[in-house]
Amino acid sequence: MSPPLEFSGVPANTKSLVLIVEDPDAPGNFIHWLVFNIEPQTKKVREADVPDGGMLGLNDFGKTTYKGPCPPSGTHRYFFKLFALNDKLPLPENASYKEVFDTMQEKLLDAACIYATYTRKTPPSP
């Protein structure tokens, strides 16, 4: 279930937003959620909800849903990155992270990031 998020200060000329949730501490950087073409007037993402107008890209689980923290071991950081773009991305639902990332580079106006950590609890020894 995706967490609730709130944001403000989106540039006035923004035409769409991209939200990427990733774990940079996983081997190869792991994408947990990828949402693009979010309406620029969006100020809040409700828990377990897709932002207004958002199209879902594929995460590294091969799904178009949010998948929460589940690191193999240790403490991992989870970055929630929001990008403001000057246009919508001409991509289909199920687009890959690479397609979204590459396509948005020429459209980038601004970006913001927050992160949280999660530590997997190891089961007690028998």
PDB file of C-alpha atoms in Angstrom:
ATOM      1  CA  MET A   1       0.000   0.000   0.000  1.00  0.00           C
ATOM      2  CA  SER A   2       1.548   3.294  -1.074  1.00  0.00           C
ATOM      3  CA  PRO A   3       2.029   5.919   1.629  1.00  0.00           C
ATOM      4  CA  PRO A   4       0.236   9.276   1.618  1.00  0.00           C
ATOM      5  CA  LEU A   5       2.302  12.138   0.207  1.00  0.00           C
ATOM      6  CA  GLU A   6       1.821  15.907   0.067  1.00  0.00           C
ATOM      7  CA  PHE A   7       3.784  18.446  -1.931  1.00  0.00           C
ATOM      8  CA  SER A   8       3.704  22.105  -2.909  1.00  0.00           C
ATOM      9  CA  GLY A   9       5.730  24.668  -4.829  1.00  0.00           C
ATOM     10  CA  VAL A  10       5.218  23.083  -8.250  1.00  0.00           C
ATOM     11  CA  PRO A  11       6.420  25.547 -10.943  1.00  0.00           C
ATOM     12  CA  ALA A  12       3.579  27.475 -12.626  1.00  0.00           C
ATOM     13  CA  ASN A  13       4.452  26.241 -16.138  1.00  0.00           C
ATOM     14  CA  THR A  14       4.363  22.548 -15.151  1.00  0.00           C
ATOM     15  CA  LYS A  15       2.313  20.343 -17.501  1.00  0.00           C
ATOM     16  CA  SER A  16       2.837  17.010 -15.717  1.00  0.00           C
ATOM     17  CA  LEU A  17       4.555  15.380 -12.756  1.00  0.00           C
ATOM     18  CA  VAL A  18       6.509  12.145 -12.423  1.00  0.00           C
ATOM     19  CA  LEU A  19       6.802  10.243  -9.140  1.00  0.00           C
ATOM     20  CA  ILE A  20       9.517   7.625  -8.712  1.00  0.00           C
ATOM     21  CA  VAL A  21      10.091   5.584  -5.550  1.00  0.00           C
ATOM     22  CA  GLU A  22      13.424   3.802  -5.518  1.00  0.00           C
ATOM     23  CA  ASP A  23      15.821   1.926  -3.257  1.00  0.00           C
ATOM     24  CA  PRO A  24      19.359   2.975  -4.218  1.00  0.00           C
ATOM     25  CA  ASP A  25      20.851   0.544  -1.688  1.00  0.00           C
ATOM     26  CA  ALA A  26      19.546  -2.511  -3.528  1.00  0.00           C
ATOM     27  CA  PRO A  27      21.862  -4.013  -6.140  1.00  0.00           C
ATOM     28  CA  GLY A  28      21.370  -2.067  -9.354  1.00  0.00           C
ATOM     29  CA  ASN A  29      18.956   0.472  -7.780  1.00  0.00           C
ATOM     30  CA  PHE A  30      15.444  -0.936  -7.321  1.00  0.00           C
ATOM     31  CA  ILE A  31      12.287   0.859  -8.524  1.00  0.00           C
ATOM     32  CA  HIS A  32       9.275   0.356  -6.233  1.00  0.00           C
ATOM     33  CA  TRP A  33       6.798   2.702  -7.928  1.00  0.00           C
ATOM     34  CA  LEU A  34       6.709   4.658 -11.171  1.00  0.00           C
ATOM     35  CA  VAL A  35       3.874   7.085 -11.942  1.00  0.00           C
ATOM     36  CA  PHE A  36       3.978   9.605 -14.796  1.00  0.00           C
ATOM     37  CA  ASN A  37       1.682  12.207 -16.405  1.00  0.00           C
ATOM     38  CA  ILE A  38       0.298  13.177 -13.008  1.00  0.00           C
ATOM     39  CA  GLU A  39      -1.871  16.309 -13.216  1.00  0.00           C
ATOM     40  CA  PRO A  40       0.255  19.367 -12.278  1.00  0.00           C
ATOM     41  CA  GLN A  41      -2.352  20.755  -9.856  1.00  0.00           C
ATOM     42  CA  THR A  42      -2.073  17.591  -7.728  1.00  0.00           C
ATOM     43  CA  LYS A  43      -0.993  18.472  -4.189  1.00  0.00           C
ATOM     44  CA  LYS A  44      -1.606  15.175  -2.441  1.00  0.00           C
ATOM     45  CA  VAL A  45      -1.428  11.438  -3.044  1.00  0.00           C
ATOM     46  CA  ARG A  46      -3.776   9.491  -0.814  1.00  0.00           C
ATOM     47  CA  GLU A  47      -2.659   6.256   0.797  1.00  0.00           C
ATOM     48  CA  ALA A  48      -3.066   3.292  -1.589  1.00  0.00           C
ATOM     49  CA  ASP A  49      -4.117   5.591  -4.441  1.00  0.00           C
ATOM     50  CA  VAL A  50      -2.769   6.583  -7.845  1.00  0.00           C
ATOM     51  CA  PRO A  51      -2.328  10.363  -8.211  1.00  0.00           C
ATOM     52  CA  ASP A  52      -4.812  12.239 -10.434  1.00  0.00           C
ATOM     53  CA  GLY A  53      -4.203  11.502 -14.115  1.00  0.00           C
ATOM     54  CA  GLY A  54      -1.232   9.290 -13.287  1.00  0.00           C
ATOM     55  CA  MET A  55      -0.174   6.513 -15.618  1.00  0.00           C
ATOM     56  CA  LEU A  56       1.635   3.566 -14.070  1.00  0.00           C
ATOM     57  CA  GLY A  57       4.983   2.387 -15.336  1.00  0.00           C
ATOM     58  CA  LEU A  58       6.615  -0.933 -14.541  1.00  0.00           C
ATOM     59  CA  ASN A  59       8.471  -1.298 -11.265  1.00  0.00           C
ATOM     60  CA  ASP A  60      11.356  -3.730 -10.800  1.00  0.00           C
ATOM     61  CA  PHE A  61       8.915  -6.386  -9.604  1.00  0.00           C
ATOM     62  CA  GLY A  62       7.512  -6.309 -13.166  1.00  0.00           C
ATOM     63  CA  LYS A  63       4.228  -4.816 -11.896  1.00  0.00           C
ATOM     64  CA  THR A  64       2.421  -1.495 -12.273  1.00  0.00           C
ATOM     65  CA  THR A  65       1.620  -1.197  -8.581  1.00  0.00           C
ATOM     66  CA  TYR A  66       3.405   0.211  -5.562  1.00  0.00           C
ATOM     67  CA  LYS A  67       5.474  -2.391  -3.724  1.00  0.00           C
ATOM     68  CA  GLY A  68       6.759  -1.403  -0.312  1.00  0.00           C
ATOM     69  CA  PRO A  69      10.110  -1.925   1.405  1.00  0.00           C
ATOM     70  CA  CYS A  70      11.394  -5.462   1.723  1.00  0.00           C
ATOM     71  CA  PRO A  71      15.196  -5.332   1.648  1.00  0.00           C
ATOM     72  CA  PRO A  72      17.110  -8.609   1.737  1.00  0.00           C
ATOM     73  CA  SER A  73      19.023  -7.430   4.821  1.00  0.00           C
ATOM     74  CA  GLY A  74      20.185  -4.327   6.622  1.00  0.00           C
ATOM     75  CA  THR A  75      18.945  -0.779   6.407  1.00  0.00           C
ATOM     76  CA  HIS A  76      17.884   0.614   3.043  1.00  0.00           C
ATOM     77  CA  ARG A  77      16.934   4.142   1.989  1.00  0.00           C
ATOM     78  CA  TYR A  78      13.748   4.702   0.000  1.00  0.00           C
ATOM     79  CA  PHE A  79      13.744   7.860  -2.103  1.00  0.00           C
ATOM     80  CA  PHE A  80      10.482   9.503  -3.157  1.00  0.00           C
ATOM     81  CA  LYS A  81      11.373  11.703  -6.140  1.00  0.00           C
ATOM     82  CA  LEU A  82       8.962  14.150  -7.728  1.00  0.00           C
ATOM     83  CA  PHE A  83       9.776  15.734 -11.092  1.00  0.00           C
ATOM     84  CA  ALA A  84       7.990  18.703 -12.678  1.00  0.00           C
ATOM     85  CA  LEU A  85       7.909  18.583 -16.486  1.00  0.00           C
ATOM     86  CA  ASN A  86       7.001  21.115 -19.169  1.00  0.00           C
ATOM     87  CA  ASP A  87       4.950  18.527 -21.083  1.00  0.00           C
ATOM     88  CA  LYS A  88       3.275  15.155 -20.698  1.00  0.00           C
ATOM     89  CA  LEU A  89       5.263  12.067 -21.618  1.00  0.00           C
ATOM     90  CA  PRO A  90       4.098  10.410 -24.868  1.00  0.00           C
ATOM     91  CA  LEU A  91       4.410   6.933 -23.379  1.00  0.00           C
ATOM     92  CA  PRO A  92       1.947   4.094 -22.863  1.00  0.00           C
ATOM     93  CA  GLU A  93       0.874   2.645 -19.538  1.00  0.00           C
ATOM     94  CA  ASN A  94       3.420  -0.048 -18.512  1.00  0.00           C
ATOM     95  CA  ALA A  95       6.369   2.048 -19.742  1.00  0.00           C
ATOM     96  CA  SER A  96       9.711   1.035 -18.267  1.00  0.00           C
ATOM     97  CA  TYR A  97      11.784   3.162 -15.892  1.00  0.00           C
ATOM     98  CA  LYS A  98      14.358   3.680 -18.656  1.00  0.00           C
ATOM     99  CA  GLU A  99      11.694   4.876 -21.102  1.00  0.00           C
ATOM    100  CA  VAL A 100      10.247   7.318 -18.562  1.00  0.00           C
ATOM    101  CA  PHE A 101      13.638   8.543 -17.341  1.00  0.00           C
ATOM    102  CA  ASP A 102      15.082   9.012 -20.834  1.00  0.00           C
ATOM    103  CA  THR A 103      11.956  10.713 -22.211  1.00  0.00           C
ATOM    104  CA  MET A 104      11.605  13.183 -19.340  1.00  0.00           C
ATOM    105  CA  GLN A 105      15.181  14.540 -19.525  1.00  0.00           C
ATOM    106  CA  GLU A 106      14.411  17.236 -22.128  1.00  0.00           C
ATOM    107  CA  LYS A 107      11.209  18.240 -20.302  1.00  0.00           C
ATOM    108  CA  LEU A 108      12.569  18.655 -16.765  1.00  0.00           C
ATOM    109  CA  LEU A 109      11.714  21.911 -14.961  1.00  0.00           C
ATOM    110  CA  ASP A 110      12.357  21.052 -11.320  1.00  0.00           C
ATOM    111  CA  ALA A 111      12.724  18.143  -8.917  1.00  0.00           C
ATOM    112  CA  ALA A 112      12.307  17.373  -5.236  1.00  0.00           C
ATOM    113  CA  CYS A 113      13.238  14.379  -3.113  1.00  0.00           C
ATOM    114  CA  ILE A 114      12.583  12.996   0.344  1.00  0.00           C
ATOM    115  CA  TYR A 115      13.669   9.675   1.753  1.00  0.00           C
ATOM    116  CA  ALA A 116      12.924   7.290   4.560  1.00  0.00           C
ATOM    117  CA  THR A 117      14.818   4.273   5.858  1.00  0.00           C
ATOM    118  CA  TYR A 118      13.665   0.763   6.583  1.00  0.00           C
ATOM    119  CA  THR A 119      15.560  -1.983   8.389  1.00  0.00           C
ATOM    120  CA  ARG A 120      14.555  -5.557   7.884  1.00  0.00           C
ATOM    121  CA  LYS A 121      14.198  -7.375  11.172  1.00  0.00           C
ATOM    122  CA  THR A 122      16.081 -10.640  11.110  1.00  0.00           C
ATOM    123  CA  PRO A 123      14.178 -13.576  12.562  1.00  0.00           C
ATOM    124  CA  PRO A 124      15.435 -14.821  15.936  1.00  0.00           C
ATOM    125  CA  SER A 125      17.753 -17.807  15.886  1.00  0.00           C
ATOM    126  CA  PRO A 126      16.144 -21.145  16.845  1.00  0.00           C
TER     127      PRO A 126
END
